[in-house]
């Protein structure tokens, strides 16, 4: 009975491990053969993905600025919600600010990705095109990421300027650092791409 | 051999491992608590939710019960606290794993690799137990083995992916990682990011470490070095890059590879047992160092004695004894570092330098042969500055 138990355990453990290995293997000529049953087995309990622990370091990072307005007449300066939290995170690695930095940066990243995907769907050219931009924004404002971002900025505005705010606007900044080969070049500068999102009414639940 | 493995008593290892995993999960959630309303308070304010693969929908309870975050967080913290005591059971462990999954699924923006590893370990931990029953003990050992292999897969898959990329193999990945303000620190950016030596060594070193880990960790002789080096890398990730839980959970994962005897041996190394150290009272620099140690190390842990009064052979090099063993030179310095509370964080570095033999080499080259103390004959040295 004891031997039988051990054999069963080895079979179960071995099957689990084999499926983990197949899941973690990079795409190969046999992937199509096993992908179906591996995906069915991957119930989400073991959320390790092939790229989870080994990303190529990002060659750019995201931030956003927001401003708050009253009836299109009065607008605040552009505020950076990340900077203050980032400084706290640098001073104290155990501070709650680290998650706020992640939350804000990831939120704008998701929104930018959603916008880019809409642009791709519309076959927008890579160069700036006003018509395409308007069309993609029109589609974007109905999406979940835009709604969520508008909620986040509404909260930030109300926290900073009070309940009287009724308009918000935000812009994303994609920051490309100086490449490694130019790191000691005094003339090399960080490249920043900005994406302006439209003026939106404050959100309420 | 297989039968013997399943009969082995690994409860000390699994209990220690579980305690550390649940402790890190608790630290993670406590750090998130002040902003809990922002992160979990409203589904409308989250730009992205987790993948709905497989049966992931079981984690999607916030859609069914909106504004349940206070209840979920309270239950999660309660489960973690129970799991840190002897009261832990299969229900508290299942509940901790499930609620951890719910929180990760709901707001993946704030989760990192550490959150994913915690969730994986919590799933395996459900089956860990300290029962004396043969079958349950076998189950405990099998899941311990699965944890160990999962750690190896993490490194192997990470190393192989890095090998397929361009930045790691070209030795510039660390530079780009340190350019992302969120995963860097102004000091690292200013002093290390542009240093070609540091960037290349850290990039290629990480790659070599990740690819060799799955093989070297199984060898008893190489295991301490791999674990010490891995802990150094991960503590740097925790406090240099700011990915606190990821660094901590990966460091903790190494405990799964050690049995009770080995863990106690390592812990005893850092135990604050009292030691006597013998300094040459006629050597001014030696006594300066002794006074510094006097300040850094509690009196109950260190007694400073005059080497001249003990044994002439003790004058040749620094000697330290805990009553059972005598440590010399760099090993004696390490023993003092391990006992200095303020230097505790540097202990793994000193351990690694000592074990690699580098410490003894530098001690011989630069301290014993220095100008402080030379012309030593039969243990008695003439000091240069009082010639």
PDB file of C-alpha atoms in Angstrom, chain B residues 41-212:
ATOM      1  CA  UNK B  41     -12.490  50.383  -3.312  1.00  0.00           C
ATOM      2  CA  UNK B  42     -14.162  50.623  -6.700  1.00  0.00           C
ATOM      3  CA  UNK B  43     -14.003  48.482  -9.793  1.00  0.00           C
ATOM      4  CA  UNK B  44     -14.603  51.638 -11.840  1.00  0.00           C
ATOM      5  CA  UNK B  45     -11.181  52.944 -10.886  1.00  0.00           C
ATOM      6  CA  UNK B  46      -9.097  50.011 -12.055  1.00  0.00           C
ATOM      7  CA  UNK B  47      -7.929  50.185 -15.672  1.00  0.00           C
ATOM      8  CA  UNK B  48      -7.162  46.486 -16.024  1.00  0.00           C
ATOM      9  CA  UNK B  49      -8.307  43.316 -14.278  1.00  0.00           C
ATOM     10  CA  UNK B  50      -6.635  39.894 -14.356  1.00  0.00           C
ATOM     11  CA  UNK B  51      -6.836  37.355 -17.190  1.00  0.00           C
ATOM     12  CA  UNK B  52      -9.945  35.226 -17.201  1.00  0.00           C
ATOM     13  CA  UNK B  53      -8.013  32.086 -18.185  1.00  0.00           C
ATOM     14  CA  UNK B  54      -8.973  28.626 -16.949  1.00  0.00           C
ATOM     15  CA  UNK B  55     -11.043  28.908 -13.797  1.00  0.00           C
ATOM     16  CA  UNK B  56      -9.641  32.319 -12.908  1.00  0.00           C
ATOM     17  CA  UNK B  57     -13.241  33.543 -12.696  1.00  0.00           C
ATOM     18  CA  UNK B  58     -13.356  32.048  -9.201  1.00  0.00           C
ATOM     19  CA  UNK B  59     -11.178  34.979  -8.120  1.00  0.00           C
ATOM     20  CA  UNK B  60     -13.584  37.499  -9.643  1.00  0.00           C
ATOM     21  CA  UNK B  61     -15.802  37.964  -6.571  1.00  0.00           C
ATOM     22  CA  UNK B  62     -15.715  41.760  -6.637  1.00  0.00           C
ATOM     23  CA  UNK B  63     -17.971  41.700  -9.682  1.00  0.00           C
ATOM     24  CA  UNK B  64     -20.497  39.709  -7.695  1.00  0.00           C
ATOM     25  CA  UNK B  65     -20.133  41.572  -4.425  1.00  0.00           C
ATOM     26  CA  UNK B  66     -19.006  45.171  -5.106  1.00  0.00           C
ATOM     27  CA  UNK B  67     -17.473  47.132  -2.226  1.00  0.00           C
ATOM     28  CA  UNK B  68     -16.550  43.896  -0.484  1.00  0.00           C
ATOM     29  CA  UNK B  69     -12.951  44.975  -0.176  1.00  0.00           C
ATOM     30  CA  UNK B  70     -13.017  45.652   3.571  1.00  0.00           C
ATOM     31  CA  UNK B  71     -14.408  42.177   4.268  1.00  0.00           C
ATOM     32  CA  UNK B  72     -11.946  40.549   1.852  1.00  0.00           C
ATOM     33  CA  UNK B  73      -8.966  42.394   3.325  1.00  0.00           C
ATOM     34  CA  UNK B  74     -10.019  41.635   6.899  1.00  0.00           C
ATOM     35  CA  UNK B  75     -10.471  37.936   6.151  1.00  0.00           C
ATOM     36  CA  UNK B  76      -7.167  37.811   4.280  1.00  0.00           C
ATOM     37  CA  UNK B  77      -5.236  39.409   7.135  1.00  0.00           C
ATOM     38  CA  UNK B  78      -6.988  37.150   9.672  1.00  0.00           C
ATOM     39  CA  UNK B  79      -6.069  34.057   7.601  1.00  0.00           C
ATOM     40  CA  UNK B  80      -2.455  35.170   7.370  1.00  0.00           C
ATOM     41  CA  UNK B  81      -2.272  35.784  11.115  1.00  0.00           C
ATOM     42  CA  UNK B  82      -3.754  32.348  11.847  1.00  0.00           C
ATOM     43  CA  UNK B  83      -1.261  30.776   9.440  1.00  0.00           C
ATOM     44  CA  UNK B  84       1.577  32.378  11.388  1.00  0.00           C
ATOM     45  CA  UNK B  85       0.526  30.452  14.492  1.00  0.00           C
ATOM     46  CA  UNK B  86       0.162  26.793  15.357  1.00  0.00           C
ATOM     47  CA  UNK B  87      -3.575  27.146  14.750  1.00  0.00           C
ATOM     48  CA  UNK B  88      -3.106  27.024  10.985  1.00  0.00           C
ATOM     49  CA  UNK B  89      -5.114  24.384   9.168  1.00  0.00           C
ATOM     50  CA  UNK B  90      -6.171  23.500   5.666  1.00  0.00           C
ATOM     51  CA  UNK B  91      -9.069  26.011   5.787  1.00  0.00           C
ATOM     52  CA  UNK B  92      -6.980  28.991   6.899  1.00  0.00           C
ATOM     53  CA  UNK B  93      -4.347  28.127   4.285  1.00  0.00           C
ATOM     54  CA  UNK B  94      -6.914  27.695   1.505  1.00  0.00           C
ATOM     55  CA  UNK B  95      -8.601  30.933   2.510  1.00  0.00           C
ATOM     56  CA  UNK B  96      -5.280  32.845   2.478  1.00  0.00           C
ATOM     57  CA  UNK B  97      -4.448  31.496  -0.993  1.00  0.00           C
ATOM     58  CA  UNK B  98      -7.917  32.219  -2.397  1.00  0.00           C
ATOM     59  CA  UNK B  99      -8.132  35.770  -1.029  1.00  0.00           C
ATOM     60  CA  UNK B 100      -4.583  36.503  -2.204  1.00  0.00           C
ATOM     61  CA  UNK B 101      -5.747  35.391  -5.677  1.00  0.00           C
ATOM     62  CA  UNK B 102      -8.828  37.639  -5.428  1.00  0.00           C
ATOM     63  CA  UNK B 103      -6.729  40.697  -4.574  1.00  0.00           C
ATOM     64  CA  UNK B 104      -4.140  39.990  -7.288  1.00  0.00           C
ATOM     65  CA  UNK B 105      -6.852  39.378  -9.872  1.00  0.00           C
ATOM     66  CA  UNK B 106      -8.772  42.513  -8.990  1.00  0.00           C
ATOM     67  CA  UNK B 107      -5.871  44.931  -9.329  1.00  0.00           C
ATOM     68  CA  UNK B 108      -2.904  43.421 -11.190  1.00  0.00           C
ATOM     69  CA  UNK B 109      -1.422  46.921 -11.655  1.00  0.00           C
ATOM     70  CA  UNK B 110       0.030  46.885  -8.169  1.00  0.00           C
ATOM     71  CA  UNK B 111       1.063  43.220  -8.177  1.00  0.00           C
ATOM     72  CA  UNK B 112       4.548  42.189  -9.239  1.00  0.00           C
ATOM     73  CA  UNK B 113       6.482  38.936  -9.694  1.00  0.00           C
ATOM     74  CA  UNK B 114       6.599  38.653  -5.895  1.00  0.00           C
ATOM     75  CA  UNK B 115       2.802  38.592  -5.657  1.00  0.00           C
ATOM     76  CA  UNK B 116       2.675  35.792  -8.249  1.00  0.00           C
ATOM     77  CA  UNK B 117       5.320  33.737  -6.423  1.00  0.00           C
ATOM     78  CA  UNK B 118       3.514  34.221  -3.091  1.00  0.00           C
ATOM     79  CA  UNK B 119       0.307  32.947  -4.708  1.00  0.00           C
ATOM     80  CA  UNK B 120       2.105  29.891  -6.130  1.00  0.00           C
ATOM     81  CA  UNK B 121       3.746  29.069  -2.787  1.00  0.00           C
ATOM     82  CA  UNK B 122       0.447  29.572  -0.937  1.00  0.00           C
ATOM     83  CA  UNK B 123      -1.206  27.060  -3.271  1.00  0.00           C
ATOM     84  CA  UNK B 124       1.472  24.447  -2.555  1.00  0.00           C
ATOM     85  CA  UNK B 125       1.413  25.326   1.158  1.00  0.00           C
ATOM     86  CA  UNK B 126      -2.201  24.157   1.406  1.00  0.00           C
ATOM     87  CA  UNK B 127      -0.891  20.588   1.179  1.00  0.00           C
ATOM     88  CA  UNK B 128       2.071  21.017   3.537  1.00  0.00           C
ATOM     89  CA  UNK B 129       1.494  19.555   6.979  1.00  0.00           C
ATOM     90  CA  UNK B 130       3.341  18.427  10.084  1.00  0.00           C
ATOM     91  CA  UNK B 131       1.487  15.168  10.569  1.00  0.00           C
ATOM     92  CA  UNK B 132       3.327  12.015  11.694  1.00  0.00           C
ATOM     93  CA  UNK B 133       1.001   9.900   9.576  1.00  0.00           C
ATOM     94  CA  UNK B 134       2.993   8.123   6.855  1.00  0.00           C
ATOM     95  CA  UNK B 135       0.753   9.189   3.957  1.00  0.00           C
ATOM     96  CA  UNK B 136       0.443  12.806   5.047  1.00  0.00           C
ATOM     97  CA  UNK B 137       4.200  12.956   5.601  1.00  0.00           C
ATOM     98  CA  UNK B 138       4.713  11.645   2.063  1.00  0.00           C
ATOM     99  CA  UNK B 139       2.305  14.317   0.786  1.00  0.00           C
ATOM    100  CA  UNK B 140       4.257  16.976   2.699  1.00  0.00           C
ATOM    101  CA  UNK B 141       7.516  15.819   1.135  1.00  0.00           C
ATOM    102  CA  UNK B 142       6.077  15.688  -2.356  1.00  0.00           C
ATOM    103  CA  UNK B 143       4.812  19.263  -2.151  1.00  0.00           C
ATOM    104  CA  UNK B 144       8.118  20.414  -0.712  1.00  0.00           C
ATOM    105  CA  UNK B 145       9.775  18.856  -3.756  1.00  0.00           C
ATOM    106  CA  UNK B 146       7.286  20.635  -6.033  1.00  0.00           C
ATOM    107  CA  UNK B 147       8.159  23.963  -4.368  1.00  0.00           C
ATOM    108  CA  UNK B 148      11.875  23.319  -4.892  1.00  0.00           C
ATOM    109  CA  UNK B 149      11.352  22.404  -8.543  1.00  0.00           C
ATOM    110  CA  UNK B 150       9.091  25.419  -9.094  1.00  0.00           C
ATOM    111  CA  UNK B 151      11.884  27.684  -7.807  1.00  0.00           C
ATOM    112  CA  UNK B 152      14.267  26.018 -10.274  1.00  0.00           C
ATOM    113  CA  UNK B 153      11.773  26.531 -13.124  1.00  0.00           C
ATOM    114  CA  UNK B 154      11.452  30.185 -12.219  1.00  0.00           C
ATOM    115  CA  UNK B 155      15.204  30.662 -12.619  1.00  0.00           C
ATOM    116  CA  UNK B 156      15.547  28.403 -15.638  1.00  0.00           C
ATOM    117  CA  UNK B 157      12.711  30.025 -17.581  1.00  0.00           C
ATOM    118  CA  UNK B 158      13.930  33.507 -16.591  1.00  0.00           C
ATOM    119  CA  UNK B 159      17.510  32.690 -17.626  1.00  0.00           C
ATOM    120  CA  UNK B 160      16.476  31.144 -20.952  1.00  0.00           C
ATOM    121  CA  UNK B 161      14.247  34.097 -21.842  1.00  0.00           C
ATOM    122  CA  UNK B 162      17.008  36.526 -21.000  1.00  0.00           C
ATOM    123  CA  UNK B 163      19.300  34.493 -23.241  1.00  0.00           C
ATOM    124  CA  UNK B 164      16.853  34.936 -26.118  1.00  0.00           C
ATOM    125  CA  UNK B 165      16.714  38.704 -25.633  1.00  0.00           C
ATOM    126  CA  UNK B 166      19.288  41.257 -26.669  1.00  0.00           C
ATOM    127  CA  UNK B 167      19.910  43.513 -23.690  1.00  0.00           C
ATOM    128  CA  UNK B 168      20.990  40.841 -21.189  1.00  0.00           C
ATOM    129  CA  UNK B 169      23.358  39.016 -23.501  1.00  0.00           C
ATOM    130  CA  UNK B 170      24.930  42.292 -24.586  1.00  0.00           C
ATOM    131  CA  UNK B 171      25.502  43.158 -20.937  1.00  0.00           C
ATOM    132  CA  UNK B 172      23.549  46.436 -20.898  1.00  0.00           C
ATOM    133  CA  UNK B 173      20.234  45.340 -19.332  1.00  0.00           C
ATOM    134  CA  UNK B 174      21.011  46.781 -15.894  1.00  0.00           C
ATOM    135  CA  UNK B 175      21.547  50.215 -17.434  1.00  0.00           C
ATOM    136  CA  UNK B 176      18.042  50.279 -18.933  1.00  0.00           C
ATOM    137  CA  UNK B 177      16.464  48.779 -15.800  1.00  0.00           C
ATOM    138  CA  UNK B 178      18.030  51.532 -13.697  1.00  0.00           C
ATOM    139  CA  UNK B 179      16.717  54.229 -16.057  1.00  0.00           C
ATOM    140  CA  UNK B 180      13.145  53.441 -14.998  1.00  0.00           C
ATOM    141  CA  UNK B 181      12.702  55.702 -11.975  1.00  0.00           C
ATOM    142  CA  UNK B 182      10.192  53.317 -10.419  1.00  0.00           C
ATOM    143  CA  UNK B 183      12.731  50.469 -10.324  1.00  0.00           C
ATOM    144  CA  UNK B 184      15.757  52.499  -9.445  1.00  0.00           C
ATOM    145  CA  UNK B 185      17.199  54.894  -6.913  1.00  0.00           C
ATOM    146  CA  UNK B 186      18.906  58.269  -7.474  1.00  0.00           C
ATOM    147  CA  UNK B 187      22.125  56.936  -5.895  1.00  0.00           C
ATOM    148  CA  UNK B 188      22.170  53.908  -8.211  1.00  0.00           C
ATOM    149  CA  UNK B 189      21.415  56.123 -11.216  1.00  0.00           C
ATOM    150  CA  UNK B 190      24.150  58.570 -10.334  1.00  0.00           C
ATOM    151  CA  UNK B 191      26.977  56.252  -9.329  1.00  0.00           C
ATOM    152  CA  UNK B 192      26.338  52.858 -10.914  1.00  0.00           C
ATOM    153  CA  UNK B 193      24.068  53.076 -13.966  1.00  0.00           C
ATOM    154  CA  UNK B 194      26.717  54.667 -16.189  1.00  0.00           C
ATOM    155  CA  UNK B 195      29.606  52.566 -14.954  1.00  0.00           C
ATOM    156  CA  UNK B 196      30.444  50.100 -17.746  1.00  0.00           C
ATOM    157  CA  UNK B 197      32.081  47.631 -15.346  1.00  0.00           C
ATOM    158  CA  UNK B 198      29.088  47.525 -13.002  1.00  0.00           C
ATOM    159  CA  UNK B 199      26.517  47.369 -15.801  1.00  0.00           C
ATOM    160  CA  UNK B 200      28.250  44.526 -17.654  1.00  0.00           C
ATOM    161  CA  UNK B 201      29.095  42.514 -14.556  1.00  0.00           C
ATOM    162  CA  UNK B 202      25.602  42.803 -13.060  1.00  0.00           C
ATOM    163  CA  UNK B 203      23.846  41.995 -16.367  1.00  0.00           C
ATOM    164  CA  UNK B 204      25.966  38.997 -17.339  1.00  0.00           C
ATOM    165  CA  UNK B 205      26.326  37.920 -13.702  1.00  0.00           C
ATOM    166  CA  UNK B 206      22.540  37.792 -13.269  1.00  0.00           C
ATOM    167  CA  UNK B 207      22.240  35.769 -16.464  1.00  0.00           C
ATOM    168  CA  UNK B 208      24.936  33.299 -15.369  1.00  0.00           C
ATOM    169  CA  UNK B 209      23.383  33.011 -11.913  1.00  0.00           C
ATOM    170  CA  UNK B 210      19.879  32.302 -13.204  1.00  0.00           C
ATOM    171  CA  UNK B 211      21.063  29.689 -15.677  1.00  0.00           C
ATOM    172  CA  UNK B 212      23.287  27.883 -13.174  1.00  0.00           C
TER     173      UNK B 212
END
